[in-house]
Coordinates of C-alpha atoms and ligand atoms in Angstrom, one line a residue:
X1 CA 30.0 18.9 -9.9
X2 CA 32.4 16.3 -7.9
X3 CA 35.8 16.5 -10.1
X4 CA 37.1 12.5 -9.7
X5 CA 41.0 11.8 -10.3
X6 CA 40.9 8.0 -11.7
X7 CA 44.4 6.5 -10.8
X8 CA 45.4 3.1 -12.9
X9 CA 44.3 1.5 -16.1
X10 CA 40.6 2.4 -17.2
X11 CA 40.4 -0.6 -19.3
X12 CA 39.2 -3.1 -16.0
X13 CA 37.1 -3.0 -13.4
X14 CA 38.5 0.5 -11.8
X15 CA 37.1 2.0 -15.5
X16 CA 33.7 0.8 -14.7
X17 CA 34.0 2.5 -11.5
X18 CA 34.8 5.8 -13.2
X19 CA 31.8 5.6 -15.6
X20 CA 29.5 5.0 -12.7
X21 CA 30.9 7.9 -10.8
X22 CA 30.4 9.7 -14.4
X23 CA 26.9 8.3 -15.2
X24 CA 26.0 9.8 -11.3
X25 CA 27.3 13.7 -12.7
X26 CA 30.9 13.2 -11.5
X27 CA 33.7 15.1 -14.1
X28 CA 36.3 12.6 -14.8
X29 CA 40.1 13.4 -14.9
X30 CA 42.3 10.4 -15.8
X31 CA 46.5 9.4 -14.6
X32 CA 48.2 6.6 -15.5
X33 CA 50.3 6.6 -12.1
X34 CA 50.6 8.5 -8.9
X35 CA 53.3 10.8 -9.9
X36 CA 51.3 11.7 -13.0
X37 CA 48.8 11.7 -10.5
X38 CA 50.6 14.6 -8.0
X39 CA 51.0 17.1 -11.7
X40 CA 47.3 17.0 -12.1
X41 CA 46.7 17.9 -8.6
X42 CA 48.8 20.3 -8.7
X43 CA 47.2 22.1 -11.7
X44 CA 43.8 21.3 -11.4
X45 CA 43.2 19.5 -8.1
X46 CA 40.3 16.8 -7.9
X47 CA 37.2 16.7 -5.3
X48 CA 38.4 12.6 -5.4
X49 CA 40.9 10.5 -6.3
X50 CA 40.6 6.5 -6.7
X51 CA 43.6 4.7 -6.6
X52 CA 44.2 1.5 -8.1
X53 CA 45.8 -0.5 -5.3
X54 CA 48.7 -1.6 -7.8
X55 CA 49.6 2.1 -7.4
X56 CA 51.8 3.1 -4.4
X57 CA 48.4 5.2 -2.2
X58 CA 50.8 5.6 0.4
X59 CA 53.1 7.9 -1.6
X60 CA 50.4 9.6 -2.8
X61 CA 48.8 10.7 0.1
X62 CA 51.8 11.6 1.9
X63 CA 52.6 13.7 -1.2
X64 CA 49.7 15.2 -0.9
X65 CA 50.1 16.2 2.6
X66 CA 53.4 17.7 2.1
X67 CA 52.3 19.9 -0.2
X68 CA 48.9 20.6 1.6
X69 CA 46.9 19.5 -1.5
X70 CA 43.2 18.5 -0.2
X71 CA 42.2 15.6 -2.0
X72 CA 40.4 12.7 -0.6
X73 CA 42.3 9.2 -1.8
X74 CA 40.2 6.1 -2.2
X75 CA 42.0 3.0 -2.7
X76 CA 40.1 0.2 -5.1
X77 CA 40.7 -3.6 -5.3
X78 CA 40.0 -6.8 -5.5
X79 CA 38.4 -7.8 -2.0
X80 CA 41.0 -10.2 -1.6
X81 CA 43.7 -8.0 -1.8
X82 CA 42.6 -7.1 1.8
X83 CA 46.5 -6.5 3.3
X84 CA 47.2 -4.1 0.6
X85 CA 44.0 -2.7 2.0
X86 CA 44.7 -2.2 5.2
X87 CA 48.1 -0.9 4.0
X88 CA 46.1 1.7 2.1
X89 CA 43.8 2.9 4.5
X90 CA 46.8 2.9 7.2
X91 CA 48.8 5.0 5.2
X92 CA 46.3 7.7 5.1
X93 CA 43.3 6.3 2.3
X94 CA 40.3 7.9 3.2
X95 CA 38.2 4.7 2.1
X96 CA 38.7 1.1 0.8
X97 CA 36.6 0.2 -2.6
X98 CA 36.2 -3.0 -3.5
X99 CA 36.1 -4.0 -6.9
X100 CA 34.3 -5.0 -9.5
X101 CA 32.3 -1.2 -8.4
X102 CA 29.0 -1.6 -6.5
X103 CA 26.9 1.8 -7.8
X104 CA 25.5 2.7 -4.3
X105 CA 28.6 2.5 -2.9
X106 CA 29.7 4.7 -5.8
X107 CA 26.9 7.0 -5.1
X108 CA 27.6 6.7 -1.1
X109 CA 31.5 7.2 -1.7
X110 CA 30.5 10.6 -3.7
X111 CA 28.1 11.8 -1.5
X112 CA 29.9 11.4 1.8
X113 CA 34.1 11.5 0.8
X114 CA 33.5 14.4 -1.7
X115 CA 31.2 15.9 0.5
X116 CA 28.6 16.5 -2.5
X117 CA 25.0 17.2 -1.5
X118 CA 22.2 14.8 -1.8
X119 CA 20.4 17.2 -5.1
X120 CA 18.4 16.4 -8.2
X121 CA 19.7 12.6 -9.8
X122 CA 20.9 13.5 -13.1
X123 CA 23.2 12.1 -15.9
X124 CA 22.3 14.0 -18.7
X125 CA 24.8 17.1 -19.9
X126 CA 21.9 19.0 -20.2
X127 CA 20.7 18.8 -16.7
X128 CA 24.2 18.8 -15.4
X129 CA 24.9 22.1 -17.7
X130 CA 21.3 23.3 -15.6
X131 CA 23.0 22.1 -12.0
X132 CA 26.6 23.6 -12.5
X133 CA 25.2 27.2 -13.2
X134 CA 22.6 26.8 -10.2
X135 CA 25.8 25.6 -8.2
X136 CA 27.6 29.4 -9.8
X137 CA 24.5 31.3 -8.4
X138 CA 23.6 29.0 -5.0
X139 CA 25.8 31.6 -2.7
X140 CA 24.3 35.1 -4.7
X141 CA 21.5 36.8 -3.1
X142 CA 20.2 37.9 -6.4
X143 CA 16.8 36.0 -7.1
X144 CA 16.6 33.4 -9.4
X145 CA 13.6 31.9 -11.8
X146 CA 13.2 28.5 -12.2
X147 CA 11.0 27.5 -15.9
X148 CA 10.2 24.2 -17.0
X149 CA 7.9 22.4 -18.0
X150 CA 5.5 20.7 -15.1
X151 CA 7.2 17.5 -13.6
X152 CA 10.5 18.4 -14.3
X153 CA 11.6 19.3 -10.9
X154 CA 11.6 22.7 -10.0
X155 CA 11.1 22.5 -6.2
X156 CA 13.8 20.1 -6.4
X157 CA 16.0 22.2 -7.6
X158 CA 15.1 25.2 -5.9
X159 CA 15.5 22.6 -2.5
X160 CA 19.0 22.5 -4.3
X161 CA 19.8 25.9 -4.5
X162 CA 18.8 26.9 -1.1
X163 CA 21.3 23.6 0.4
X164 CA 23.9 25.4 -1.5
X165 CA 23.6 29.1 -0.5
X166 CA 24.3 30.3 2.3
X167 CA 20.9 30.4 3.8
X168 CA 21.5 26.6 3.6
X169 CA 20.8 26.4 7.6
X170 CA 18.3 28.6 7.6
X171 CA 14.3 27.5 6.6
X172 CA 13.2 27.1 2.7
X173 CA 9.5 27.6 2.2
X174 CA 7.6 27.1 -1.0
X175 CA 4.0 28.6 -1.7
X176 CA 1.7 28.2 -4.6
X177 CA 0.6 31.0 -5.8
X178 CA -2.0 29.8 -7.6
X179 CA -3.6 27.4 -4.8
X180 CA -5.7 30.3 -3.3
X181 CA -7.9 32.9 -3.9
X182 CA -6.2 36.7 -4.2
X183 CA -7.9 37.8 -0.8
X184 CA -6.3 34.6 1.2
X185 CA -3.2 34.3 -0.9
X186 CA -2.1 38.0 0.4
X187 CA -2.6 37.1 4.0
X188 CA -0.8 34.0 3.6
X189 CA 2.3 35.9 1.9
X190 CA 1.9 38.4 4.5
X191 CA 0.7 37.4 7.6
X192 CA -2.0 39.0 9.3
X193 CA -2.6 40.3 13.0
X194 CA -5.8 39.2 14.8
X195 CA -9.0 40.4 13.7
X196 CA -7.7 41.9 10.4
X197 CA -10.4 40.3 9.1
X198 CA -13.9 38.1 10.3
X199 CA -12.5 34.7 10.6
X200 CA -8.7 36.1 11.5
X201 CA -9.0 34.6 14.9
X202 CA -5.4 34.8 16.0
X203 CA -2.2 36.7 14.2
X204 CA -0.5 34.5 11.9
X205 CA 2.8 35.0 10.4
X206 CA 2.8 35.2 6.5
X207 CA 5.8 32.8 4.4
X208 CA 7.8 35.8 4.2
X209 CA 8.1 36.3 7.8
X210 CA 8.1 32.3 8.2
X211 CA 11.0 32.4 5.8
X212 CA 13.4 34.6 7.8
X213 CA 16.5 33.6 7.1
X214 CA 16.1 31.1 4.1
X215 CA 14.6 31.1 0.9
X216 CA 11.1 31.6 -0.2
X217 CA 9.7 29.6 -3.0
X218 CA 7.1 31.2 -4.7
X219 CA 6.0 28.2 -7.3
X220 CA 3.4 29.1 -9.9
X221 CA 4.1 32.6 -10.2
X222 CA 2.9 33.6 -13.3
X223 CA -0.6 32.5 -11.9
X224 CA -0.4 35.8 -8.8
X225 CA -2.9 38.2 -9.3
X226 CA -1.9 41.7 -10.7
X227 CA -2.9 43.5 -7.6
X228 CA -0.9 41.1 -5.6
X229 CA 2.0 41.2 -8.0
X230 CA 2.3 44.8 -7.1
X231 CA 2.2 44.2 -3.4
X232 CA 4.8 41.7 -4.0
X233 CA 7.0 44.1 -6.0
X234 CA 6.8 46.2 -3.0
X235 CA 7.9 43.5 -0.7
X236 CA 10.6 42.8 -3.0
X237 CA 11.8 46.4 -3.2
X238 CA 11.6 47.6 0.3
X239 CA 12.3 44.4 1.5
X240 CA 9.3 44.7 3.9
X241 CA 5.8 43.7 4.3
X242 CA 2.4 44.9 5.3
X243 CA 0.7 42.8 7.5
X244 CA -3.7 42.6 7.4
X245 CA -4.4 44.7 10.0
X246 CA -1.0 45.5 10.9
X247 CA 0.2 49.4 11.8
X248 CA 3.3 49.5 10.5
X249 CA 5.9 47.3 8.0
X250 CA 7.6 44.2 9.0
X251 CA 11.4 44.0 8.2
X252 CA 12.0 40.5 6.7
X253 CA 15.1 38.8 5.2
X254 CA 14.6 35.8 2.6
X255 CA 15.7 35.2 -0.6
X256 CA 13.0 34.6 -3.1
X257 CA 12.9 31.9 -5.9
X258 CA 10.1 31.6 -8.2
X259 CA 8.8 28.8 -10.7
X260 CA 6.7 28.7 -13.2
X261 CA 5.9 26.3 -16.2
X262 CA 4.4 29.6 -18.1
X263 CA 6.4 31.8 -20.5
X264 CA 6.5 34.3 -18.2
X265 CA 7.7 37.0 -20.4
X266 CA 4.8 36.1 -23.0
X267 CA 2.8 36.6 -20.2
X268 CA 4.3 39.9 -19.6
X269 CA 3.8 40.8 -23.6
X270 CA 0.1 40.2 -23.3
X271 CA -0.2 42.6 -20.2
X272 CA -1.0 39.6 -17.7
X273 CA 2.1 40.0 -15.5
X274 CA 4.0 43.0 -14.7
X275 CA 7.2 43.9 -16.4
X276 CA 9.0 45.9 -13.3
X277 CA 7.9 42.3 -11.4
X278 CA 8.8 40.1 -14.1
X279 CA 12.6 41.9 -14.3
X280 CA 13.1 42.0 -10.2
X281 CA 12.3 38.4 -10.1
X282 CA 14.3 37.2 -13.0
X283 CA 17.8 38.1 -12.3
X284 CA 18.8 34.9 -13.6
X285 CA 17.0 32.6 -15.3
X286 CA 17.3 28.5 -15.1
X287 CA 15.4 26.6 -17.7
X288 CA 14.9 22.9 -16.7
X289 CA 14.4 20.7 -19.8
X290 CA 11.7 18.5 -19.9
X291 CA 13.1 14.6 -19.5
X292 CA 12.6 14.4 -23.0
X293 CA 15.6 17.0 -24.3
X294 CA 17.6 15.2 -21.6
X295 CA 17.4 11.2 -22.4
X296 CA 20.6 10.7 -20.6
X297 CA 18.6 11.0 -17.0
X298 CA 15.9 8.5 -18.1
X299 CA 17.6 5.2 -17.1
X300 CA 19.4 6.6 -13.5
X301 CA 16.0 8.0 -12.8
X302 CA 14.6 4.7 -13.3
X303 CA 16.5 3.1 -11.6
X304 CA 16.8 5.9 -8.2
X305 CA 12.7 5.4 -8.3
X306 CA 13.3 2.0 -8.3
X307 CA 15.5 1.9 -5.3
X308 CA 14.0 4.1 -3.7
X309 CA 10.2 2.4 -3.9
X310 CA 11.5 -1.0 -3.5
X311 CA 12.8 0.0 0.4
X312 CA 9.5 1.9 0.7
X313 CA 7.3 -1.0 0.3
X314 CA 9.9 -3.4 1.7
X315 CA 10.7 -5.1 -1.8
X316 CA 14.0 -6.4 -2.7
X317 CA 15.8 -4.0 -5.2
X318 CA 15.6 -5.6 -8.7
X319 CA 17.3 -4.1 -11.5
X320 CA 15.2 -3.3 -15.0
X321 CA 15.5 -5.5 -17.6
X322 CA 16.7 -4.8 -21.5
X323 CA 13.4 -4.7 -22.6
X324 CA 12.1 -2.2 -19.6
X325 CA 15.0 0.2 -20.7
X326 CA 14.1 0.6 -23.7
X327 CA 10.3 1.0 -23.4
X328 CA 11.4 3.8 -21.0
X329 CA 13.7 4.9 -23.7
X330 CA 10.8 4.6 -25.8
X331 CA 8.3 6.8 -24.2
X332 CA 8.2 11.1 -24.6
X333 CA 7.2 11.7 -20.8
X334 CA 4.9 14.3 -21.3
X335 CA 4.6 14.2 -17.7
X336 CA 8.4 14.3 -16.9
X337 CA 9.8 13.1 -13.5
X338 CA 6.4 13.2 -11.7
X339 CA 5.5 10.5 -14.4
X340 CA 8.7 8.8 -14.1
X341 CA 8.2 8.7 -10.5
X342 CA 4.6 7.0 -10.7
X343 CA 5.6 4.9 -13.9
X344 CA 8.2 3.2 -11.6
X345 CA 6.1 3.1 -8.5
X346 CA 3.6 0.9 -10.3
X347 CA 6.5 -1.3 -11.8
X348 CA 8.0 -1.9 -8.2
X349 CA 4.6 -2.9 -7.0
X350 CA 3.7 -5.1 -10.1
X351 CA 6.9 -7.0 -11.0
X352 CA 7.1 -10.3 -10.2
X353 CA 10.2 -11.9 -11.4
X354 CA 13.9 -11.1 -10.6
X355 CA 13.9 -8.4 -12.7
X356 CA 11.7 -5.5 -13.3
X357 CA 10.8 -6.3 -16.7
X358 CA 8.7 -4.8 -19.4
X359 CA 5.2 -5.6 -18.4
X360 CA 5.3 -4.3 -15.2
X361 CA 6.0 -0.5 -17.0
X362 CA 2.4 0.8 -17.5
X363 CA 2.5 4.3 -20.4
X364 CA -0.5 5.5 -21.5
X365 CA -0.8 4.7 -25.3
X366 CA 0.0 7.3 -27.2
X367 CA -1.8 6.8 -30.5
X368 CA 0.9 6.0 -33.3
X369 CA 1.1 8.2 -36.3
X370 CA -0.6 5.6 -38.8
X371 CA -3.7 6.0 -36.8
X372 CA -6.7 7.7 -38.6
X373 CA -7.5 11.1 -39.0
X374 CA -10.1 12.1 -36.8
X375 CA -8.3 9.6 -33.8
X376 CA -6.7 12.1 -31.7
X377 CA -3.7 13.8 -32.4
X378 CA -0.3 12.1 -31.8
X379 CA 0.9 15.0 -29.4
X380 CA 3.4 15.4 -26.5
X381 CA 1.2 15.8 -24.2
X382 CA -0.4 12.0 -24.2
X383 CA -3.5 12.3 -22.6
X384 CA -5.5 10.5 -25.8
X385 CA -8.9 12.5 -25.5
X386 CA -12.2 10.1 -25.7
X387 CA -13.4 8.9 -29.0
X388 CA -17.0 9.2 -27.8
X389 CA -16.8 13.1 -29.9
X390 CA -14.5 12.8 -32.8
X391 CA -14.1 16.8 -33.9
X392 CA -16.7 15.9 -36.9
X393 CA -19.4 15.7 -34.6
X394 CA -18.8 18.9 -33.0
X395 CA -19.3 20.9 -36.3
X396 CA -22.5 23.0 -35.9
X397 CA -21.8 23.8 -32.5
X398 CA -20.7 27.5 -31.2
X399 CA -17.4 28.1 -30.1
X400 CA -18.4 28.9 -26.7
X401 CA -20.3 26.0 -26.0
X402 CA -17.8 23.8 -27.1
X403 CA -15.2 25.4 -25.0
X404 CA -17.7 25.0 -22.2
X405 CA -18.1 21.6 -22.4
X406 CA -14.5 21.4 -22.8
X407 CA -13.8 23.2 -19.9
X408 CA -16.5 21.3 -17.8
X409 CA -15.3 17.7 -19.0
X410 CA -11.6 18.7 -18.1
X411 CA -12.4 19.5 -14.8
X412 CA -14.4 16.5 -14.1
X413 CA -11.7 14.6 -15.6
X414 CA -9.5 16.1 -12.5
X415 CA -11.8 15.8 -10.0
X416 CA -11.9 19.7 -9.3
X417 CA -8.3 20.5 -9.4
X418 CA -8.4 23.8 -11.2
X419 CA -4.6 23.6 -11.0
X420 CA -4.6 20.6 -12.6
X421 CA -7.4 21.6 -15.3
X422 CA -5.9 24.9 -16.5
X423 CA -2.7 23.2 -16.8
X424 CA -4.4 20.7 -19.2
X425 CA -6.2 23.5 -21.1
X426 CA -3.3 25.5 -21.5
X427 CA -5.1 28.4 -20.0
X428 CA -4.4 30.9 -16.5
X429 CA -5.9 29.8 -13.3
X430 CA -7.8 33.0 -13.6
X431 CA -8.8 32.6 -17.1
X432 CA -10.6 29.4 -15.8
X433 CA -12.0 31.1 -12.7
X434 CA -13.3 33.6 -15.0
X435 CA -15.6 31.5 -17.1
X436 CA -16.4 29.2 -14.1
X437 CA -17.5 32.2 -12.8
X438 CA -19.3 33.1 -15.6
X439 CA -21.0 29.7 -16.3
X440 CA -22.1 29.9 -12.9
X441 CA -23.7 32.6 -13.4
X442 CA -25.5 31.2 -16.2
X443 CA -26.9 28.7 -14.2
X444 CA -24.6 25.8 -15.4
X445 CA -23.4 23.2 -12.6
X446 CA -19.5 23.6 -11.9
X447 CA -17.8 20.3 -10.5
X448 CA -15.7 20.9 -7.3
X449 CA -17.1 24.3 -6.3
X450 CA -16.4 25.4 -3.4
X451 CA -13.9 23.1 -3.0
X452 CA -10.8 25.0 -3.5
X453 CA -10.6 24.6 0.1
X454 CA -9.6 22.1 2.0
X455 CA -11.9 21.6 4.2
X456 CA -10.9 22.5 7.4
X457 CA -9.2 25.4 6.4
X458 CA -10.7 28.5 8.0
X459 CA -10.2 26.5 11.3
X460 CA -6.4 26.8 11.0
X461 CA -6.4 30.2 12.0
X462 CA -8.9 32.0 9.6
Ligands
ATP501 N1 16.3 15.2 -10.7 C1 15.5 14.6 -9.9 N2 15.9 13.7 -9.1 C2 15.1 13.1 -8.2 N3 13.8 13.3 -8.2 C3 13.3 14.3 -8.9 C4 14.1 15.0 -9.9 N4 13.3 15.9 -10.5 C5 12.1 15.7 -10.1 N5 12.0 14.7 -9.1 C6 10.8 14.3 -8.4 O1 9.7 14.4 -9.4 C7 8.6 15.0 -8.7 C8 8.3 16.3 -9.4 O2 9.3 17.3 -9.1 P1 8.9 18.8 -8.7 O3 7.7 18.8 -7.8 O4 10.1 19.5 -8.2 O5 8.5 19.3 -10.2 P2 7.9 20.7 -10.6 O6 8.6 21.1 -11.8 O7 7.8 21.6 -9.4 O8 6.4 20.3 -11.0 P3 5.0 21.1 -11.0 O9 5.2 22.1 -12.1 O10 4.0 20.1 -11.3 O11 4.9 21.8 -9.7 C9 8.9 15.1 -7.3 O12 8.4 14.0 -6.6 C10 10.4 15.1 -7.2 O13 10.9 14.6 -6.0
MG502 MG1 6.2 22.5 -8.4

């Protein structure tokens, strides 16, 4: 976290600056003058100090010289002050901001003075509590699991972690684990040498190799295969891997980071995934709260989306109106960032005054608590299922052909994505292969099989 030394008054426009370097995760320290400035320096040093202008910057920074304190000094003021400017910056200011604070420049300022790496946008303690003890284990090799809920940004933060280690140069490479079927998963961890296989036209490298030097993302582990766990362990261990068809182990060198929106060690209680595994991969643990638990991040996310889709589609950047806020504020994001993310794409593209305002931010409608019984319940999770069978009608059904129809209807509803639909269900990947499979071989129509494919893909070197 960027530690920022606020020099001057915070009651005027320079404390406005300081809460929008705090609102972007900066950790505020606060002097009335320079020479109260220099003691704080001394003791604690700072990643950044602004300087009022009415404050003698030239003192400070050759103070700070002489006693070869690194601290970056910017000098704030009014634009039309710009002499004293140039009298800053010529006595050793890194950077001139003018005041009343514009928040990119904030954001620019922090990024590029303090040196601190473009990462996940956060305001929220919570989240910031999450980044400082990535930041802690960025530069360990041990590995490091990443849980939260889905949306709530654990390839960004594993992006993060890798920036910060010191594999930081080196590639970062992120697989799904549960995107393929066992037999192709193993050769794309693995790699495989020509012919291993009928359709291995050409030796391929698998993401450990590909990750030589860097980190390897394995997302969605709780979703691997047990027979691939334990080939996995093995990699891990021996720090090594078999190739398809290959005669003898491959040395590699990665570090591996893995994600899952499972309870992993549940998952290990019910004999699903392997303790040894489970304890090798979870060294240390970061939980990622879902955008809910961390309210603070909901307007700067907003408003980051909002930036950032409005240069995108060539818009001009409008800022969200009161009542936006505080539908945003409003709404339990079930779907976290990926549905902040969306939510504010749509309202970039539908405003239509100066402001983004209120009617532009499309939710799905969450039925209210007063609604009747047998309406859906008011969950988390949104999603309001169809009215077309209210529960009541089911009764008289079996279990297991309600589940079916369940199953069916959810995967429709995703147009195939198994991912997608076991995520919705609450169940494994493999549970859901399992009865597909099984329906199947009852003679019941699966949507979107065989494509778990794209198509295409046993061209790429299959
Ligand atoms: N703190 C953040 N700052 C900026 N963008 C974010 C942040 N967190 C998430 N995002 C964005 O939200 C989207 C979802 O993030 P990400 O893919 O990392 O989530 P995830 O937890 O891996 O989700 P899933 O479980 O669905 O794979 C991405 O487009 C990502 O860029
Ligand atoms: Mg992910």
């Amino acid at each position: 976290m960027t530690r920022v030394l606020v020099i001057g008054s915070l009651g005027g426009e320079l404390g406005q600056a300081a809460r929008m370097a705090q609102v972007r995760g900066a950790h505020l320290m606060h002097a009335e003058g320079v020479a109260a400035a220099m003691v704080r320096l001394r003791v604690d040093g700072a990643d950044l100090a602004l300087c009022e202008l009415a404050h003698d910057v030239g003192w400070l920074v050759s103070q700070l010289a002489e006693e070869r304190i690194h601290c970056p000094v910017i000098a704030c003021g009014r634009n039309a002050d710009a002499a004293a400017a140039v009298r800053a910056i010529r006595a050793g200011a890194r950077e001139f901001l003018p005041l009343p604070p514009d928040a990119d420049l904030i954001v620019a300022l922090l990024q590029a003075v303090a040196g601190e790496p473009e990462g996940p946008v956060h305001a929220d303690p919570a989240m910031a509590a999450v980044l400082e003890r990535a930041a802690q284990i960025a530069r360990a090799e041990a590995s490091v699991l990443i849980t939260g809920e889905s949306g709530t940004g654990k390839e960004v933060l594993a992006r993060h972690i890798h920036k910060l280690s010191k594999r930081g140069a080196g590639p970062f490479v992120a697989l799904n684990c549960a995107a393929l079927p066992e037999t192709l998963m193993e050769s794309e961890l693995f790699g495989h040498e020509k012919g291993a296989f009928s359709g291995a036209v050409a030796a391929r490298k698998g993401k450990f190799e590909q990750a030589e030097g860097g980190t390897l993302l394995l997302d969605e582990i709780g979703e691997m295969d047990p027979r691939l766990q334990a080939k996995l362990l093995r990699a891990l261990q021996e720090k090594e891997v078999d190739k398809l068809g290959g005669n003898a182990p491959v040395k590699v060198n990665c570090r591996i980071l893995a994600a899952t929106n499972r309870d992993l060690a549940g998952e290990v209680r019910a004999g699903r995934f392997r303790e040894d595994l489970y304890f090798r991969l979870n060294v240390i643990t970061l939980r990622i709260p879902p955008l809910r638990e961390r309210p603070g991040d909901i307007q700067l996310l907003a408003e980051h989306f909002a930036v950032r889709f409005a240069k995108a589609n060539g818009l001009p950047k409008r800022a969200l109106n009161g009542e936006a806020r505080l539908k945003l504020a409003q709404h339990a994001w079930p779907g976290n960032v990926r549905e902040m993310e969306n939510t504010m794409h749509r309202a970039v593209l539908l405003a239509q005054g100066e402001m983004i305002g209120a009617e532009a931010i499309e939710l799905p409608v969450v039925p209210s608590a007063a609604a009747p019984l047998e309406a859906a319940p008011a969950t988390a999770t949104a999603a309001p299922a169809s009215t077309a069978k209210p529960v009541t009608q089911l009764v008289g059904q079996k279990m297991e052909v309600v589940e079916r129809d369940l199953i069916l209807e959810t995967l429709t509803h995703c147009l195939g994505n198994r991912t997608r639909a076991a995520e919705i269900l609450g169940i494994s990947i493999r549970t859901l292969r399992n009865k597909l499979h099984d329906y199947r071989a009852q003679g019941v129509a699966v949507p979107g099989v065989p494509g778990m494919l794209p198509p295409g893909f046993y061209a790429q070197g299959f």
